[in-house]
mmCIF file of C-alpha atoms and ligand atoms in Angstrom:
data_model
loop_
_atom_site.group_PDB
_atom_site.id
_atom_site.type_symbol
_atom_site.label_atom_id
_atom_site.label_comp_id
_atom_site.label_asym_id
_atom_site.label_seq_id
_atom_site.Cartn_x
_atom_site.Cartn_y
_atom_site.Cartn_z
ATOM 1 C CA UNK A 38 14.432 -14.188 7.268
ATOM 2 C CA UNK A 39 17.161 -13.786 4.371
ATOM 3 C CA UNK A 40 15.065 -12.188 1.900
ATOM 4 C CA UNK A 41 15.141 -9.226 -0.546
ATOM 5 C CA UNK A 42 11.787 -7.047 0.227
ATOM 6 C CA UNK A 43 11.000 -4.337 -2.130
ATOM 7 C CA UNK A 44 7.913 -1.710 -0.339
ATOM 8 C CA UNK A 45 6.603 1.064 -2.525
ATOM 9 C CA UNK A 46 5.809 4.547 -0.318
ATOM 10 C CA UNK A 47 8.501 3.396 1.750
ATOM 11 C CA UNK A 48 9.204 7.565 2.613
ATOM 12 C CA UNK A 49 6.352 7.147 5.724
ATOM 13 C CA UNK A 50 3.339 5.502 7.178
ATOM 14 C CA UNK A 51 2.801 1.693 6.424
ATOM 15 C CA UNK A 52 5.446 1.427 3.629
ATOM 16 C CA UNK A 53 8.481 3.122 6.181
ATOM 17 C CA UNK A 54 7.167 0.881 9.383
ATOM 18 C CA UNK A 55 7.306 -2.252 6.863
ATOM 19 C CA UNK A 56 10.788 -1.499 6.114
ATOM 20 C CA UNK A 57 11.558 -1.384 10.283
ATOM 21 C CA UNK A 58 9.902 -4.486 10.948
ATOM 22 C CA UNK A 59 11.384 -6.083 8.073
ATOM 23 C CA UNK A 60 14.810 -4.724 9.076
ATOM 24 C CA UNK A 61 14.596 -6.109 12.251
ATOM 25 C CA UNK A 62 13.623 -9.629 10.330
ATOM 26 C CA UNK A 63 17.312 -9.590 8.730
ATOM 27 C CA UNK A 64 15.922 -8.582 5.571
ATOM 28 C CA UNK A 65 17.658 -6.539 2.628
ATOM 29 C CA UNK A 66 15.790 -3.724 1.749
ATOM 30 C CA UNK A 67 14.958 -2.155 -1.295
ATOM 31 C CA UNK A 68 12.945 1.206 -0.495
ATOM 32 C CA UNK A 69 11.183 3.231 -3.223
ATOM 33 C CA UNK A 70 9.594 7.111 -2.831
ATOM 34 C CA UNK A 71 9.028 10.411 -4.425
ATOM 35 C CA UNK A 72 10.955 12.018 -1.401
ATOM 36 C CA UNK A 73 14.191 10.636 -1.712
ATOM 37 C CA UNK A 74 15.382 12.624 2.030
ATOM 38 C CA UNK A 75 12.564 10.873 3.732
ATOM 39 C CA UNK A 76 14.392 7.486 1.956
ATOM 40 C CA UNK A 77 17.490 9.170 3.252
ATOM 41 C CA UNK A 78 16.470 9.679 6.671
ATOM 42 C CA UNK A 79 15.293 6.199 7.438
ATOM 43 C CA UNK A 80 17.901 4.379 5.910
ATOM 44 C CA UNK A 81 20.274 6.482 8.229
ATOM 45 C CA UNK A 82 17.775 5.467 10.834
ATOM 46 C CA UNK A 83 18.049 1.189 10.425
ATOM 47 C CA UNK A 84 22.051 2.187 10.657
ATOM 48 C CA UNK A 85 24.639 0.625 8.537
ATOM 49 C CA UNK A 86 24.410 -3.028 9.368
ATOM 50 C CA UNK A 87 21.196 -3.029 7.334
ATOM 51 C CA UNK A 88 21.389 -3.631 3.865
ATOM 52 C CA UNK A 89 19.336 -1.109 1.903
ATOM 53 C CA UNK A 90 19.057 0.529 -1.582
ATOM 54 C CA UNK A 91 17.226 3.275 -1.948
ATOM 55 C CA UNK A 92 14.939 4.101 -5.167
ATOM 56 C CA UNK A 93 13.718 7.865 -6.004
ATOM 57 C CA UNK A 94 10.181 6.227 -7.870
ATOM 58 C CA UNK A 95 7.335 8.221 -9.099
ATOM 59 C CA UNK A 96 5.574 4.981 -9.521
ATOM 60 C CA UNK A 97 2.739 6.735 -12.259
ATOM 61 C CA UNK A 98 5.711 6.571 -14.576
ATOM 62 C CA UNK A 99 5.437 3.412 -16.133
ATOM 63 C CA UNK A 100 9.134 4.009 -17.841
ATOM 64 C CA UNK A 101 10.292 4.835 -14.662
ATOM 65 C CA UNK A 102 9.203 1.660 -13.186
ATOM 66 C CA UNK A 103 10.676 -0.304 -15.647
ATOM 67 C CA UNK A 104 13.793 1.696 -15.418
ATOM 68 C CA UNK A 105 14.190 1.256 -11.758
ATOM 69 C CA UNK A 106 13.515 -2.150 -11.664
ATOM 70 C CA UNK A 107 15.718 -3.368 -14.700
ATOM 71 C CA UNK A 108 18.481 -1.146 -12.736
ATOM 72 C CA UNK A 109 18.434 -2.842 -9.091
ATOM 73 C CA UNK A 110 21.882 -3.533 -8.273
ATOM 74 C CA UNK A 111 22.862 -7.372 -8.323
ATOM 75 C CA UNK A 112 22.183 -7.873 -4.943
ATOM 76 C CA UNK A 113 19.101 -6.581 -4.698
ATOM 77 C CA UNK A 114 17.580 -7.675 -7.819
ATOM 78 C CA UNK A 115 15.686 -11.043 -7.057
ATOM 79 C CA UNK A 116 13.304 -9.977 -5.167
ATOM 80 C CA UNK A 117 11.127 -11.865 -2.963
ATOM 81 C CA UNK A 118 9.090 -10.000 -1.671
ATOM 82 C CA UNK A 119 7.218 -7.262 -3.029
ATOM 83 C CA UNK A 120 5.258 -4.758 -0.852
ATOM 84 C CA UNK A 121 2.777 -2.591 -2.791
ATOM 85 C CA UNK A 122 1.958 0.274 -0.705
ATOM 86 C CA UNK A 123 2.186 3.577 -2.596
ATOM 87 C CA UNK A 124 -1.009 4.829 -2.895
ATOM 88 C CA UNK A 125 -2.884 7.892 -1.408
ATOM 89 C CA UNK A 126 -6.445 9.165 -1.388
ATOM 90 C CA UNK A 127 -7.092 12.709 -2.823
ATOM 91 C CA UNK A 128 -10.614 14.730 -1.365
ATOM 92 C CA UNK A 129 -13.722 13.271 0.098
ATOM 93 C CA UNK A 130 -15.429 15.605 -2.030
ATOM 94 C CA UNK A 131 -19.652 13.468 -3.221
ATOM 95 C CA UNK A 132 -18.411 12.338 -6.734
ATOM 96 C CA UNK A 133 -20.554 15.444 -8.643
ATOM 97 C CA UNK A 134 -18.420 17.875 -7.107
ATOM 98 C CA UNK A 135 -14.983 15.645 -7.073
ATOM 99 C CA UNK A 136 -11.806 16.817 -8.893
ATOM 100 C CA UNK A 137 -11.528 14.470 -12.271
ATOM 101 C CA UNK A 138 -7.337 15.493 -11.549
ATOM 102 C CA UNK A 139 -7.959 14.029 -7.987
ATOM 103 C CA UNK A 140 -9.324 11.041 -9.782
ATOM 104 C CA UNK A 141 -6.649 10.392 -12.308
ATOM 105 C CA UNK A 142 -3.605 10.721 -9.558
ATOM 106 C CA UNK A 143 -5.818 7.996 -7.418
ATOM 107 C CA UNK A 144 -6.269 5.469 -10.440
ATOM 108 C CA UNK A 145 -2.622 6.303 -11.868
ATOM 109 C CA UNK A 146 -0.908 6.005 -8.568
ATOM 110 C CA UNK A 147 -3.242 3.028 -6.503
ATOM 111 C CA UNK A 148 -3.971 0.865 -9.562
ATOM 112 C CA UNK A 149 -1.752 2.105 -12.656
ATOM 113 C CA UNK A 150 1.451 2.069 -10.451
ATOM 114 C CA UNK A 151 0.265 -0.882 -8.608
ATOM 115 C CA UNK A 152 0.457 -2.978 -11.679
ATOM 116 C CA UNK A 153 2.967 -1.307 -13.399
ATOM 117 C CA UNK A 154 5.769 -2.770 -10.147
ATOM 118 C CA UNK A 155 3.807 -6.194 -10.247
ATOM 119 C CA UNK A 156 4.749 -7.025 -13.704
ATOM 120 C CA UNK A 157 8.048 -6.145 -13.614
ATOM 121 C CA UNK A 158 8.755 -8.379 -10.816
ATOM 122 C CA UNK A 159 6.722 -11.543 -11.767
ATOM 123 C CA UNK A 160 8.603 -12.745 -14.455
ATOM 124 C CA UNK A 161 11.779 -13.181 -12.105
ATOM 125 C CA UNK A 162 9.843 -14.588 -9.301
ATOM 126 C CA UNK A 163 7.888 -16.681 -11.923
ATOM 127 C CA UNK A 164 11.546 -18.013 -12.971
ATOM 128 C CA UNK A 165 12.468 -18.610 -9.932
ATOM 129 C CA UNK A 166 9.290 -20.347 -8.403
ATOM 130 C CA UNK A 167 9.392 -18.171 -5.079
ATOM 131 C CA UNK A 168 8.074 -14.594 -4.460
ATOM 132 C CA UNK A 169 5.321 -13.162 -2.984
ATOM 133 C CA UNK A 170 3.218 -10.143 -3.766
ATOM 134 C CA UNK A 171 1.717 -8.069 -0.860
ATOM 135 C CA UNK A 172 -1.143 -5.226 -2.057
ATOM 136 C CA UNK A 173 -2.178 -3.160 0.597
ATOM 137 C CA UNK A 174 -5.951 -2.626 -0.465
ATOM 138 C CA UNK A 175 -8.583 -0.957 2.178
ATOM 139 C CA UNK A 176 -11.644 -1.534 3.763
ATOM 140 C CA UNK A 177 -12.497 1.027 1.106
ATOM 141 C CA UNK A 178 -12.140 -1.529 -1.587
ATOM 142 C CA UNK A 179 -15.058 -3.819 0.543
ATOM 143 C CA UNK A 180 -17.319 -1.016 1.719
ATOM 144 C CA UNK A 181 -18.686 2.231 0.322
ATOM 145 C CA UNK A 182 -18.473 5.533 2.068
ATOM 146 C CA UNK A 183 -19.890 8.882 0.863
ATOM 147 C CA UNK A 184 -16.927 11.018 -0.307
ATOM 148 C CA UNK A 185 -15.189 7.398 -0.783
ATOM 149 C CA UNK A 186 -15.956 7.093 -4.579
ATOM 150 C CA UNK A 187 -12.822 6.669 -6.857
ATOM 151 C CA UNK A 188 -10.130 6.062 -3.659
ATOM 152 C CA UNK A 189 -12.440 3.047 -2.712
ATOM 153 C CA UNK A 190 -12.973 1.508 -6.543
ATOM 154 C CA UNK A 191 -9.268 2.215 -7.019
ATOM 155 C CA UNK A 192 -8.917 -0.358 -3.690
ATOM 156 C CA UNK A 193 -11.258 -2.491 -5.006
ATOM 157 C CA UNK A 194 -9.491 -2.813 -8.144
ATOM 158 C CA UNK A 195 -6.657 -3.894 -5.666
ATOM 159 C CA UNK A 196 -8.670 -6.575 -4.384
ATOM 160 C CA UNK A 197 -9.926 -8.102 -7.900
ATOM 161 C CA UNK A 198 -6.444 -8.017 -9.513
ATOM 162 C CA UNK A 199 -4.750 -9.680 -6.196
ATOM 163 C CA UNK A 200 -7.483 -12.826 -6.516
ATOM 164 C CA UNK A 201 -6.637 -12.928 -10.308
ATOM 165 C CA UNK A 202 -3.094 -12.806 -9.923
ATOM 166 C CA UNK A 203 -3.553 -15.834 -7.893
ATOM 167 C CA UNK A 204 -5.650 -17.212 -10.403
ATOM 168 C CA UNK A 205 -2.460 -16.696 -13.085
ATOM 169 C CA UNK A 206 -0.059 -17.851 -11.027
ATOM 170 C CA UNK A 207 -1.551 -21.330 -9.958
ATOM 171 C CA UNK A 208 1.173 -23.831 -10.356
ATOM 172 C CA UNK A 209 3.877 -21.570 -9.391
ATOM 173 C CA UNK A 210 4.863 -21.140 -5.619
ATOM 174 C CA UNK A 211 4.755 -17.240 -5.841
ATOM 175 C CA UNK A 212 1.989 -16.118 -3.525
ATOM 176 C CA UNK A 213 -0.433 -12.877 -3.352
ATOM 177 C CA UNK A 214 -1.985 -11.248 -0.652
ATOM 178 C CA UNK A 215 -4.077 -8.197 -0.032
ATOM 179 C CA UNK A 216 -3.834 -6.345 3.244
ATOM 180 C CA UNK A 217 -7.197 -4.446 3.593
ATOM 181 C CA UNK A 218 -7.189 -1.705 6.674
ATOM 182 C CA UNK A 219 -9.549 0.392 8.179
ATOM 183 C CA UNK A 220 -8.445 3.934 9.350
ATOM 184 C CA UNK A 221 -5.097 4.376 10.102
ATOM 185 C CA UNK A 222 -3.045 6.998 11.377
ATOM 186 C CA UNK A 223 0.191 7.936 9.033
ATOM 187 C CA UNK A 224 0.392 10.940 6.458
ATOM 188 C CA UNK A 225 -2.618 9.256 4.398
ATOM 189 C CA UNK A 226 -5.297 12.648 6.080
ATOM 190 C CA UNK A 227 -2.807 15.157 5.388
ATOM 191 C CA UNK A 228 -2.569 13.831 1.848
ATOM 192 C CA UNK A 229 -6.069 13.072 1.617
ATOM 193 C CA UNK A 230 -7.337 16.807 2.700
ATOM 194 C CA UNK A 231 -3.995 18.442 0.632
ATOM 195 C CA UNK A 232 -1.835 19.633 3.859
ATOM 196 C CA UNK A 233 -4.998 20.724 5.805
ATOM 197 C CA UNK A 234 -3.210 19.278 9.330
ATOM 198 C CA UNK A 235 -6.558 20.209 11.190
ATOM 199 C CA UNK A 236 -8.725 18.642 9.365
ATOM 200 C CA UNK A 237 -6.749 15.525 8.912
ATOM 201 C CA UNK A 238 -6.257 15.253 12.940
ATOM 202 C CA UNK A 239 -9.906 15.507 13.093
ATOM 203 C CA UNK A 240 -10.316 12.378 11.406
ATOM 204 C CA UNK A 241 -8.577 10.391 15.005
ATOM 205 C CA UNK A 242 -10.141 12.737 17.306
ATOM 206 C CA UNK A 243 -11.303 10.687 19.866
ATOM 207 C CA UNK A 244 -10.085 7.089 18.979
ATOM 208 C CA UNK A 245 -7.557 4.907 18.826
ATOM 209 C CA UNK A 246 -6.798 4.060 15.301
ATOM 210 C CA UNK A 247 -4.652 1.271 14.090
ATOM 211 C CA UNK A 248 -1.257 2.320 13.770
ATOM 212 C CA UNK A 249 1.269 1.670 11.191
ATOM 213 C CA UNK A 250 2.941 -0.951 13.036
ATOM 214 C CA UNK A 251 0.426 -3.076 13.245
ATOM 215 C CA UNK A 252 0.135 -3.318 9.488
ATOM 216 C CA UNK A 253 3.445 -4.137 9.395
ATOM 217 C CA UNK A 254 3.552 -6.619 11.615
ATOM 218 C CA UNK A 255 0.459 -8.113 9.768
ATOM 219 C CA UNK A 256 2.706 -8.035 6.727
ATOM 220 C CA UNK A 257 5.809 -9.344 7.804
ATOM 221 C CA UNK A 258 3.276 -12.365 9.676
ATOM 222 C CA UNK A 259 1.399 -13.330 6.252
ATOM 223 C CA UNK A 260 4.873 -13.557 4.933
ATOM 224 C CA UNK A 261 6.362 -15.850 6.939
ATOM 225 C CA UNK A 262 4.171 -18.015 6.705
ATOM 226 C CA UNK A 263 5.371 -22.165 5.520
ATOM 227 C CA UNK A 264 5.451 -21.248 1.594
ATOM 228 C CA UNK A 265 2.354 -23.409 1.428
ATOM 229 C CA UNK A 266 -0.078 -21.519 3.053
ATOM 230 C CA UNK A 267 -1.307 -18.171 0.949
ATOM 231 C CA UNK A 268 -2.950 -15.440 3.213
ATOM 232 C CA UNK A 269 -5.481 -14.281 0.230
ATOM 233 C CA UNK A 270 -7.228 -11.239 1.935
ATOM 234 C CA UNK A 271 -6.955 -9.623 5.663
ATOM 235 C CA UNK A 272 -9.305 -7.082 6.834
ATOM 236 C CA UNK A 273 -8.416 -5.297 9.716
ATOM 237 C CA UNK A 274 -9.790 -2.434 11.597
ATOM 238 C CA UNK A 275 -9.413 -0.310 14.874
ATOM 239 C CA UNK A 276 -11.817 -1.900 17.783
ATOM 240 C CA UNK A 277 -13.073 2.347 16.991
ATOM 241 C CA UNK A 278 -14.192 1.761 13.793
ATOM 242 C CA UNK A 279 -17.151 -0.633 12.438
ATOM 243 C CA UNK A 280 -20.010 -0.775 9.841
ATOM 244 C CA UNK A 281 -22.849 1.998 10.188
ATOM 245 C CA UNK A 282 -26.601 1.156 8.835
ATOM 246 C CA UNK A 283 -27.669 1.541 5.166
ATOM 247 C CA UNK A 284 -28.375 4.876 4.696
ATOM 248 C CA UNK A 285 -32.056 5.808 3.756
ATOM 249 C CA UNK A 286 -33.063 9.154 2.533
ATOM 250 C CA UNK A 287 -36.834 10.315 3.632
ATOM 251 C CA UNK A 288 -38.737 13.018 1.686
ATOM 252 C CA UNK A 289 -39.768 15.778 4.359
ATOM 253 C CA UNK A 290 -43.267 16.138 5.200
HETATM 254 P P1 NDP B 212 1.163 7.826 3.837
HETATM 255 O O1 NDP B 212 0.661 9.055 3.138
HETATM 256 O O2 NDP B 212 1.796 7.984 5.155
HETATM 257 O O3 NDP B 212 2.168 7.030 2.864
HETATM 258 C C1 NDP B 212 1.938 6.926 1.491
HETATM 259 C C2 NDP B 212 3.227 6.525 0.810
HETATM 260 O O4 NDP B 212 2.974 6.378 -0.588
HETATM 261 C C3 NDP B 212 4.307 7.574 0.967
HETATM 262 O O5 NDP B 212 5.522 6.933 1.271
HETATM 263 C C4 NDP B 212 4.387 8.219 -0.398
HETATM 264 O O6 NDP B 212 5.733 8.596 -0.687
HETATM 265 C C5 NDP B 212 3.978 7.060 -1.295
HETATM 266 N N1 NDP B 212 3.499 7.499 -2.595
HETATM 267 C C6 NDP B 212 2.390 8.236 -2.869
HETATM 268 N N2 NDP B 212 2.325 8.491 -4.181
HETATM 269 C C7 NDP B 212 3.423 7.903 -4.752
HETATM 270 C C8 NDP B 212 3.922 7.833 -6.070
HETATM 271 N N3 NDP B 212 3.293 8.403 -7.086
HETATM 272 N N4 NDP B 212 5.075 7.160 -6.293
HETATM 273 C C9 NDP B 212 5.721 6.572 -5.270
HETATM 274 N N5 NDP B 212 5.305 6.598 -3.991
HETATM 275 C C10 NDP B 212 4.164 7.274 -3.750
HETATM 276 O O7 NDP B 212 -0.109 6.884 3.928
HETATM 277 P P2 NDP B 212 -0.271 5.358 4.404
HETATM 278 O O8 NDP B 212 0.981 4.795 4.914
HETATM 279 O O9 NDP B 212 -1.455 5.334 5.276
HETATM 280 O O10 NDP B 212 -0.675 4.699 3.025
HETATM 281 C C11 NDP B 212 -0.020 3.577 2.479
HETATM 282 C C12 NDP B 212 -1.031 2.741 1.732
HETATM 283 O O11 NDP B 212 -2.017 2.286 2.650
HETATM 284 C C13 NDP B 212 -1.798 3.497 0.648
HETATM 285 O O12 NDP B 212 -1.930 2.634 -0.465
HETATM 286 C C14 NDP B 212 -3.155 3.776 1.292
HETATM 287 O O13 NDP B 212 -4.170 3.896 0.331
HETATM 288 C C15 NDP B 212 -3.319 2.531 2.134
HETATM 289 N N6 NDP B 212 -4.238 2.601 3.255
HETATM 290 C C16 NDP B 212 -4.123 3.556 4.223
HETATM 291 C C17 NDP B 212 -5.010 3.562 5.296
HETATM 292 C C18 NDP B 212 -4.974 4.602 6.348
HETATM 293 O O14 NDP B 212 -6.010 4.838 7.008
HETATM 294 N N7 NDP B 212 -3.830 5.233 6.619
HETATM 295 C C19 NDP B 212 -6.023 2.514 5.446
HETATM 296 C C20 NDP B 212 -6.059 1.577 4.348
HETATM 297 C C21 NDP B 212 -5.187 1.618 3.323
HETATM 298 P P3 NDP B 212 6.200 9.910 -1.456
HETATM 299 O O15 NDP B 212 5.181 10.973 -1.205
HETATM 300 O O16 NDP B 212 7.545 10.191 -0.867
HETATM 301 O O17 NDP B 212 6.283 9.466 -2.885
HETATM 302 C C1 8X3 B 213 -8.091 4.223 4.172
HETATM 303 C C2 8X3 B 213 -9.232 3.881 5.052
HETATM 304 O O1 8X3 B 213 -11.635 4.416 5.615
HETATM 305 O O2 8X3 B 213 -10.147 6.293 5.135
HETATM 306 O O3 8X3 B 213 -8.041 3.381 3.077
HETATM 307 O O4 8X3 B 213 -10.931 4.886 3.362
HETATM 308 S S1 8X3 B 213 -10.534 4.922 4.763
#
């Protein structure tokens, strides 16, 4: 697969196994993170017969974006594939007691620097009639959890704009697909319960949760795909995880 792949919160978790598996694919890489040593470290990792340039990216700063994108180094600027993974959830705090801060970083970081990256790749791949657009969304974006509230609109956001991307670019050959998993283990708990290590491990006590390879695998598959075929939406979750009943709340007495 000769192709230039671009993944967002490539420093760990989904976004740093996508750049493995799409290393071993023969791909050039372009990796983007806050932590530029975690960057560092990997690209050391894939060894030098990888092609890879590495992007320090705060992607809530839409000047940044643009900056980093308008700046890609010949070789790595038509990009074919872009990977949007950066994206964390902040608290599981009932939505009267949530942080509103907690709430901004989510929507500035899943949705505002989710669209921010998408537009400043789509008029090249538009151009060029070839590109694809992978979101990673959640099963958070399809069902609600308590605790869930913002981190699971922000994914359902994901899920509305990847169907009306599609919807824009009808005509062209440049696809769109959202990757929607269920509980995962990567840094996402840490992040999620602010460096509380315990509590985060307490979230995969006990099962076997999907692991970040197998979303990358499920993103390099919908990739290579025959450009004809678009993978809209995959939901995927641990065999350990599944739907619970509604919830109904009974007056005592
Ligand atoms: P990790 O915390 O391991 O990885 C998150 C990545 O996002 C890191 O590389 C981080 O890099 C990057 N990131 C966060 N904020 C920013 C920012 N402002 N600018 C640039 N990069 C940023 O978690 P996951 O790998 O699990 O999460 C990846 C995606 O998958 C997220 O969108 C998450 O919502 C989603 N997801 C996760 C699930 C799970 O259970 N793990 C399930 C479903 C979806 P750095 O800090 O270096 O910037
Ligand atoms: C991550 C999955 O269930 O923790 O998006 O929201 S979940």
């Amino acid at each position: 697969m000769e192709k230039i792949v671009m993944i967002t919160g490539a420093s760990s978790g989904f976004g740093a196994a996508c750049a493995r598996a799409f290393a071993k694919a023969g791909c050039r890489l372009v990796l983007a993170a806050r932590r530029m040593e975690m960057l560092e470290r990997l690209k050391e990792e894939l060894g030098p017969e990888v092609p890879v340039h590495l992007v320090k990216l705060d992607v809530r700063n839409r000047d940044a974006v643009e900056t980093a994108f308008a700046g890609l180094p010949g070789d790595y600027r038509e990009i074919d594939l872009l990977v949007n993974n950066a994206g964390l959830a902040l608290g599981l705090e009932r939505a009267q007691e949530a942080s509103l801060d907690d709430w901004d970083d989510m929507v500035d970081t899943n949705n505002k620097g989710l669209i921010y990256c998408t537009r400043a790749v789509l008029p090249g791949m538009v151009a060029r009639n070839r590109g694809h657009i992978v979101n990673i969304g959640s099963v958070a974006g399809n069902w609600p959890y308590p605790g869930g509230n913002v981190y699971g609109a922000t994914k359902a956001f994901v899920q509305q704009f990847s169907r009306n991307l599609r919807a824009d670019l009808l005509g062209t050959a440049v696809r769109v697909t959202n990757i929607e998993p269920g509980m995962a283990e990567t840094e996402f708990s840490t992040v999620r319960f602010k460096g509380d290590e315990q509590k985060a491990h307490r979230v995969y006590l006990g099962t076997e949760p999907l692991l970040a390879e197998d979303v990358a695998d499920i993103v390099v598959w919908v990739s290579s795909m025959p450009g004809r075929v678009n993978i809209n939406s995959i939901e995927v979750m641990s065999v350990n995880q599944a739907w619970g009943p509604l919830a109904v709340h009974r007056h005592e007495g």
